[in-house]
Amino acid sequence: MLRKTATTVGSACKKYFTKFEKNRRTMADLQLIANNNERAEALINSIEAEISGIQQQLVERQKQELIKENAKLAKEVEAALAQLVQLELRNGKKQIPVPGSRGFCTSAPEAPSAAAPPAPAAEAVKAAKEPKEKKVKEKKPAAEKPAAAPEAPVDVGRLDFRVGKIVEVGRHPDADSLYLEKIDCGEVAPRTVVSGLVKFVPLEEMQNRLVVVMCNLKPAKMRGVTSEAMVMCASTPDKVEVLSPPVGAVPGDLVHCEGYPRQPDAQLNPKKKIFEACAPDLMTNGDLVACYKGAALHVPGKGNVLAQTLKNVNVK
């Protein structure tokens, strides 16, 4: 009897522990599933945050590209307007400053007709029937020549200073003292520029830097390469520093000088020596600001054009 009872109890205990072990394993599996769910949810949240960050970066990048494109278009419009003003000045149309603005009114009154109206037919027949001795020849008034367009004053406003970025630079193949550069001036294609800066500025300091360039010089060949602009520098006989545009300037920004309306020639006539006349008054001041007759060269809304260390020296 005792043996039978012990067998029964042992069987019951065995069933209990078997069930307990099964339940324990089931709980462990459930915990593993819960942990896996938590990790999956954390991974999903991380991926969603990363996707959101990428979307924001793409939107910001597109925004910046649109801002740059709008600024470039604005510069092109301003340059086209300046060329229009120059063409109208050369064709005798007077430019009228608009009050409260630095722009010009490009309209001009129509010039009076120089030729006299033809005589009526009846008067011509009557004149033909009169006796010859009574004919009196009248001198025709000389046709009035249109007044020559007044030339703009010779000052810094005639010089086309712009912000550029050196996108490529190397030594001139045929001249040890010259750099050969490609400069982005906010136009369709970079300009080729030859600069005699090898002795003064290391090559690595020329690469990918913003500069101020004069863009309306007549293109000229320098050792077989046509140079289409000039990099502006603060200069002494012993030291030369490339001028730096203000922080925030971009290629194509126009450089102004307060008090001298910006109306650059499409291309400077070398015979008139306009730059040569302005050059003595282009200097840095005691605060390293590039000036013309003491008025700062600047990019509107962004700041002044500066030298690094050279004070009160010529800019050329």
XYZ file of C-alpha atoms in Angstrom:
316
model
C 0.000 0.000 0.000
C 2.778 2.425 0.876
C 4.618 1.565 -2.274
C 1.524 2.249 -4.355
C 1.002 5.570 -2.637
C 4.660 6.600 -3.194
C 4.345 5.708 -6.846
C 1.225 7.811 -7.192
C 2.860 10.807 -5.442
C 5.986 10.453 -7.570
C 3.909 10.395 -10.727
C 2.008 13.496 -9.640
C 5.236 15.349 -8.800
C 6.701 14.405 -12.131
C 3.647 15.767 -13.955
C 3.794 18.944 -11.882
C 7.484 19.585 -12.613
C 6.959 18.784 -16.285
C 4.127 21.324 -16.433
C 6.217 23.851 -14.485
C 9.157 23.437 -16.861
C 6.837 23.849 -19.833
C 5.331 27.021 -18.377
C 8.822 28.373 -17.574
C 9.911 27.835 -21.159
C 6.739 29.457 -22.421
C 7.402 32.546 -20.243
C 10.994 32.694 -21.487
C 9.756 32.559 -25.094
C 7.226 35.309 -24.404
C 9.930 37.487 -22.820
C 12.192 36.909 -25.839
C 9.369 37.907 -28.179
C 8.695 41.039 -26.093
C 12.394 41.970 -26.178
C 12.496 41.427 -29.930
C 9.422 43.643 -30.325
C 11.057 46.420 -28.300
C 14.235 46.235 -30.382
C 12.225 46.260 -33.606
C 10.213 49.273 -32.434
C 13.413 51.134 -31.451
C 14.918 50.328 -34.854
C 11.791 51.561 -36.650
C 11.830 54.815 -34.632
C 15.523 55.303 -35.445
C 14.923 54.738 -39.168
C 11.953 57.152 -39.154
C 14.062 59.837 -37.409
C 16.880 59.325 -39.932
C 14.454 59.563 -42.869
C 12.978 62.768 -41.401
C 16.465 64.255 -41.010
C 17.365 63.359 -44.603
C 14.137 64.951 -45.861
C 14.888 68.155 -43.945
C 18.419 68.230 -45.372
C 17.073 67.788 -48.902
C 14.515 70.573 -48.406
C 17.184 72.905 -46.981
C 19.564 72.069 -49.833
C 16.891 72.801 -52.436
C 16.064 76.034 -50.613
C 19.712 77.144 -50.681
C 20.011 76.247 -54.370
C 16.920 78.328 -55.157
C 18.305 81.261 -53.145
C 21.600 81.057 -55.058
C 19.774 80.804 -58.390
C 17.591 83.828 -57.544
C 20.665 85.831 -56.508
C 22.425 84.875 -59.743
C 19.408 85.915 -61.817
C 19.220 89.219 -59.926
C 22.894 89.916 -60.712
C 22.333 89.099 -64.389
C 19.367 91.485 -64.498
C 21.426 94.241 -62.866
C 24.302 93.666 -65.286
C 21.919 93.732 -68.261
C 20.387 96.974 -66.969
C 23.860 98.523 -66.624
C 24.682 97.556 -70.223
C 21.344 99.004 -71.381
C 22.126 102.296 -69.635
C 25.550 102.431 -71.300
C 24.090 101.742 -74.737
C 21.440 104.420 -74.298
C 24.040 106.933 -73.106
C 26.093 106.235 -76.211
C 23.007 106.714 -78.380
C 22.194 110.080 -76.888
C 19.422 109.162 -74.461
C 19.654 111.134 -71.280
C 19.568 109.118 -68.031
C 17.407 110.730 -65.332
C 18.053 109.658 -61.709
C 14.853 108.540 -59.981
C 14.379 110.298 -56.578
C 15.059 107.947 -53.679
C 16.686 105.372 -55.947
C 20.081 104.731 -57.509
C 18.445 103.619 -60.748
C 17.886 105.643 -63.866
C 14.956 106.441 -66.083
C 16.039 105.271 -69.519
C 13.281 107.016 -71.478
C 14.061 110.140 -73.449
C 11.859 112.544 -75.449
C 11.768 111.880 -79.142
C 14.133 114.085 -81.092
C 12.408 116.551 -83.444
C 12.527 115.616 -87.076
C 15.481 117.285 -88.793
C 13.957 117.295 -92.271
C 11.319 119.942 -93.202
C 7.949 118.637 -94.385
C 7.547 118.486 -98.191
C 5.764 121.423 -99.847
C 2.189 120.777 -100.922
C 1.705 119.782 -104.560
C -0.274 122.935 -105.400
C 2.528 125.185 -104.180
C 5.030 123.234 -106.270
C 2.903 123.723 -109.443
C 2.517 127.446 -108.718
C 6.240 127.873 -108.222
C 6.895 126.125 -111.548
C 4.592 128.584 -113.449
C 6.237 131.734 -112.093
C 8.741 133.540 -114.390
C 12.294 132.451 -113.945
C 13.496 135.923 -113.057
C 11.185 136.008 -110.088
C 12.428 132.724 -108.653
C 14.401 133.137 -105.474
C 16.295 130.202 -104.137
C 15.972 129.777 -100.448
C 18.752 128.156 -98.545
C 17.653 124.989 -96.835
C 18.402 124.976 -93.127
C 21.169 122.564 -92.282
C 19.942 119.400 -90.695
C 20.520 119.460 -86.979
C 22.952 116.839 -85.768
C 21.905 114.972 -82.637
C 23.797 116.127 -79.588
C 26.573 113.784 -78.559
C 25.770 111.765 -75.472
C 27.560 113.155 -72.424
C 30.238 110.736 -71.283
C 29.924 109.407 -67.776
C 32.423 110.901 -65.314
C 35.752 109.117 -65.015
C 35.524 107.473 -61.619
C 35.232 104.070 -59.959
C 31.619 103.713 -61.133
C 32.981 102.956 -64.631
C 34.867 99.881 -63.325
C 33.043 96.538 -63.226
C 34.182 95.047 -59.896
C 32.578 91.704 -58.990
C 33.082 88.854 -56.521
C 34.636 85.742 -58.067
C 35.795 82.334 -56.871
C 38.979 80.658 -58.129
C 37.811 77.181 -59.142
C 41.080 76.148 -60.815
C 44.642 77.496 -60.617
C 48.077 76.443 -61.809
C 51.362 77.833 -63.120
C 51.419 79.415 -66.560
C 53.066 76.917 -68.919
C 55.295 79.597 -70.482
C 55.962 82.012 -67.593
C 57.386 81.150 -64.168
C 56.008 84.298 -62.501
C 52.387 83.922 -63.667
C 49.400 81.947 -62.390
C 46.737 80.693 -64.806
C 43.301 80.707 -63.144
C 39.687 79.829 -63.893
C 37.410 82.192 -61.944
C 33.661 81.786 -61.452
C 32.127 85.285 -61.642
C 28.509 84.129 -61.517
C 28.353 83.818 -65.313
C 27.624 80.880 -67.623
C 31.294 79.852 -67.776
C 34.376 80.715 -65.663
C 36.735 83.431 -66.925
C 40.360 82.713 -67.763
C 42.640 85.076 -65.822
C 46.427 85.440 -65.830
C 47.935 86.969 -62.658
C 51.542 87.812 -61.801
C 51.293 86.624 -58.200
C 53.650 83.621 -58.091
C 56.334 85.558 -56.154
C 53.865 86.907 -53.594
C 51.077 84.374 -52.959
C 51.612 80.596 -52.519
C 49.672 78.353 -54.868
C 47.708 76.710 -52.028
C 46.416 80.141 -50.902
C 45.034 80.784 -54.383
C 42.957 77.617 -54.550
C 39.176 77.819 -54.017
C 39.293 81.328 -52.560
C 36.941 84.256 -53.098
C 38.481 87.291 -54.802
C 37.470 90.654 -56.263
C 37.933 90.865 -60.023
C 37.591 93.695 -62.554
C 35.581 92.240 -65.405
C 35.397 94.972 -68.060
C 39.041 95.203 -69.069
C 39.667 94.531 -72.740
C 40.859 90.885 -73.000
C 44.617 90.729 -73.595
C 47.078 87.953 -74.361
C 49.742 87.264 -71.756
C 52.383 84.823 -72.970
C 49.962 83.251 -75.420
C 46.955 83.005 -73.056
C 44.062 85.490 -73.256
C 43.279 87.003 -69.842
C 39.644 88.091 -69.416
C 39.751 89.910 -66.065
C 42.072 91.162 -63.318
C 42.375 90.001 -59.696
C 42.482 93.070 -57.418
C 45.202 93.221 -54.745
C 46.616 95.520 -52.090
C 50.169 96.104 -53.273
C 53.582 97.416 -52.306
C 56.886 96.799 -54.107
C 57.724 94.059 -51.578
C 54.345 92.570 -50.674
C 51.039 91.817 -52.398
C 47.788 90.632 -50.783
C 44.721 89.451 -52.680
C 41.673 91.450 -51.565
C 38.976 89.471 -49.720
C 35.214 89.967 -50.276
C 33.000 90.158 -47.158
C 31.732 87.055 -45.373
C 28.603 85.752 -47.085
C 29.538 87.038 -50.547
C 29.025 84.656 -53.474
C 30.393 84.593 -57.045
C 28.664 87.228 -59.147
C 27.984 89.710 -56.322
C 28.526 93.282 -57.567
C 30.949 95.555 -55.709
C 29.751 99.144 -55.183
C 31.333 102.353 -53.901
C 29.159 104.749 -51.919
C 28.727 108.093 -53.682
C 29.714 106.754 -57.110
C 26.748 105.220 -59.001
C 27.688 101.873 -60.496
C 27.421 102.252 -64.294
C 30.398 100.297 -65.685
C 31.405 100.423 -69.340
C 30.652 97.205 -71.198
C 34.385 97.190 -71.997
C 36.963 99.835 -71.086
C 38.567 101.617 -74.020
C 42.346 101.304 -73.492
C 42.906 104.631 -75.265
C 40.831 106.527 -72.705
C 42.862 105.078 -69.793
C 39.912 105.129 -67.391
C 41.383 102.589 -64.977
C 44.744 104.380 -65.054
C 42.947 107.612 -64.064
C 41.166 105.888 -61.138
C 44.125 103.795 -59.936
C 45.918 106.491 -57.841
C 42.742 106.911 -55.729
C 42.214 103.169 -55.168
C 43.824 102.446 -51.783
C 43.340 100.601 -48.521
C 42.720 102.763 -45.450
C 43.924 102.437 -41.869
C 41.233 99.816 -41.202
C 42.354 97.629 -44.144
C 39.214 98.561 -46.156
C 39.690 98.959 -49.919
C 38.499 102.466 -50.867
C 38.195 104.924 -53.747
C 38.898 108.497 -52.610
C 38.146 107.336 -49.062
C 34.776 105.731 -49.911
C 34.654 102.001 -49.096
C 34.284 99.327 -51.753
C 31.532 97.025 -50.501
C 28.966 94.372 -51.385
C 25.590 95.854 -50.344
C 24.137 94.142 -47.303
C 27.226 91.955 -46.751
C 30.178 94.185 -45.895
C 33.401 95.797 -47.084
C 36.235 94.505 -49.248
C 39.360 94.043 -47.102
C 43.108 93.467 -47.259
C 44.774 91.128 -44.730
C 47.528 93.353 -43.274
C 48.442 96.117 -45.759
C 47.187 99.556 -44.690
C 47.233 102.763 -46.750
C 48.654 101.144 -49.885
C 47.589 101.099 -53.520
C 44.982 98.697 -54.844
C 45.696 97.384 -58.317
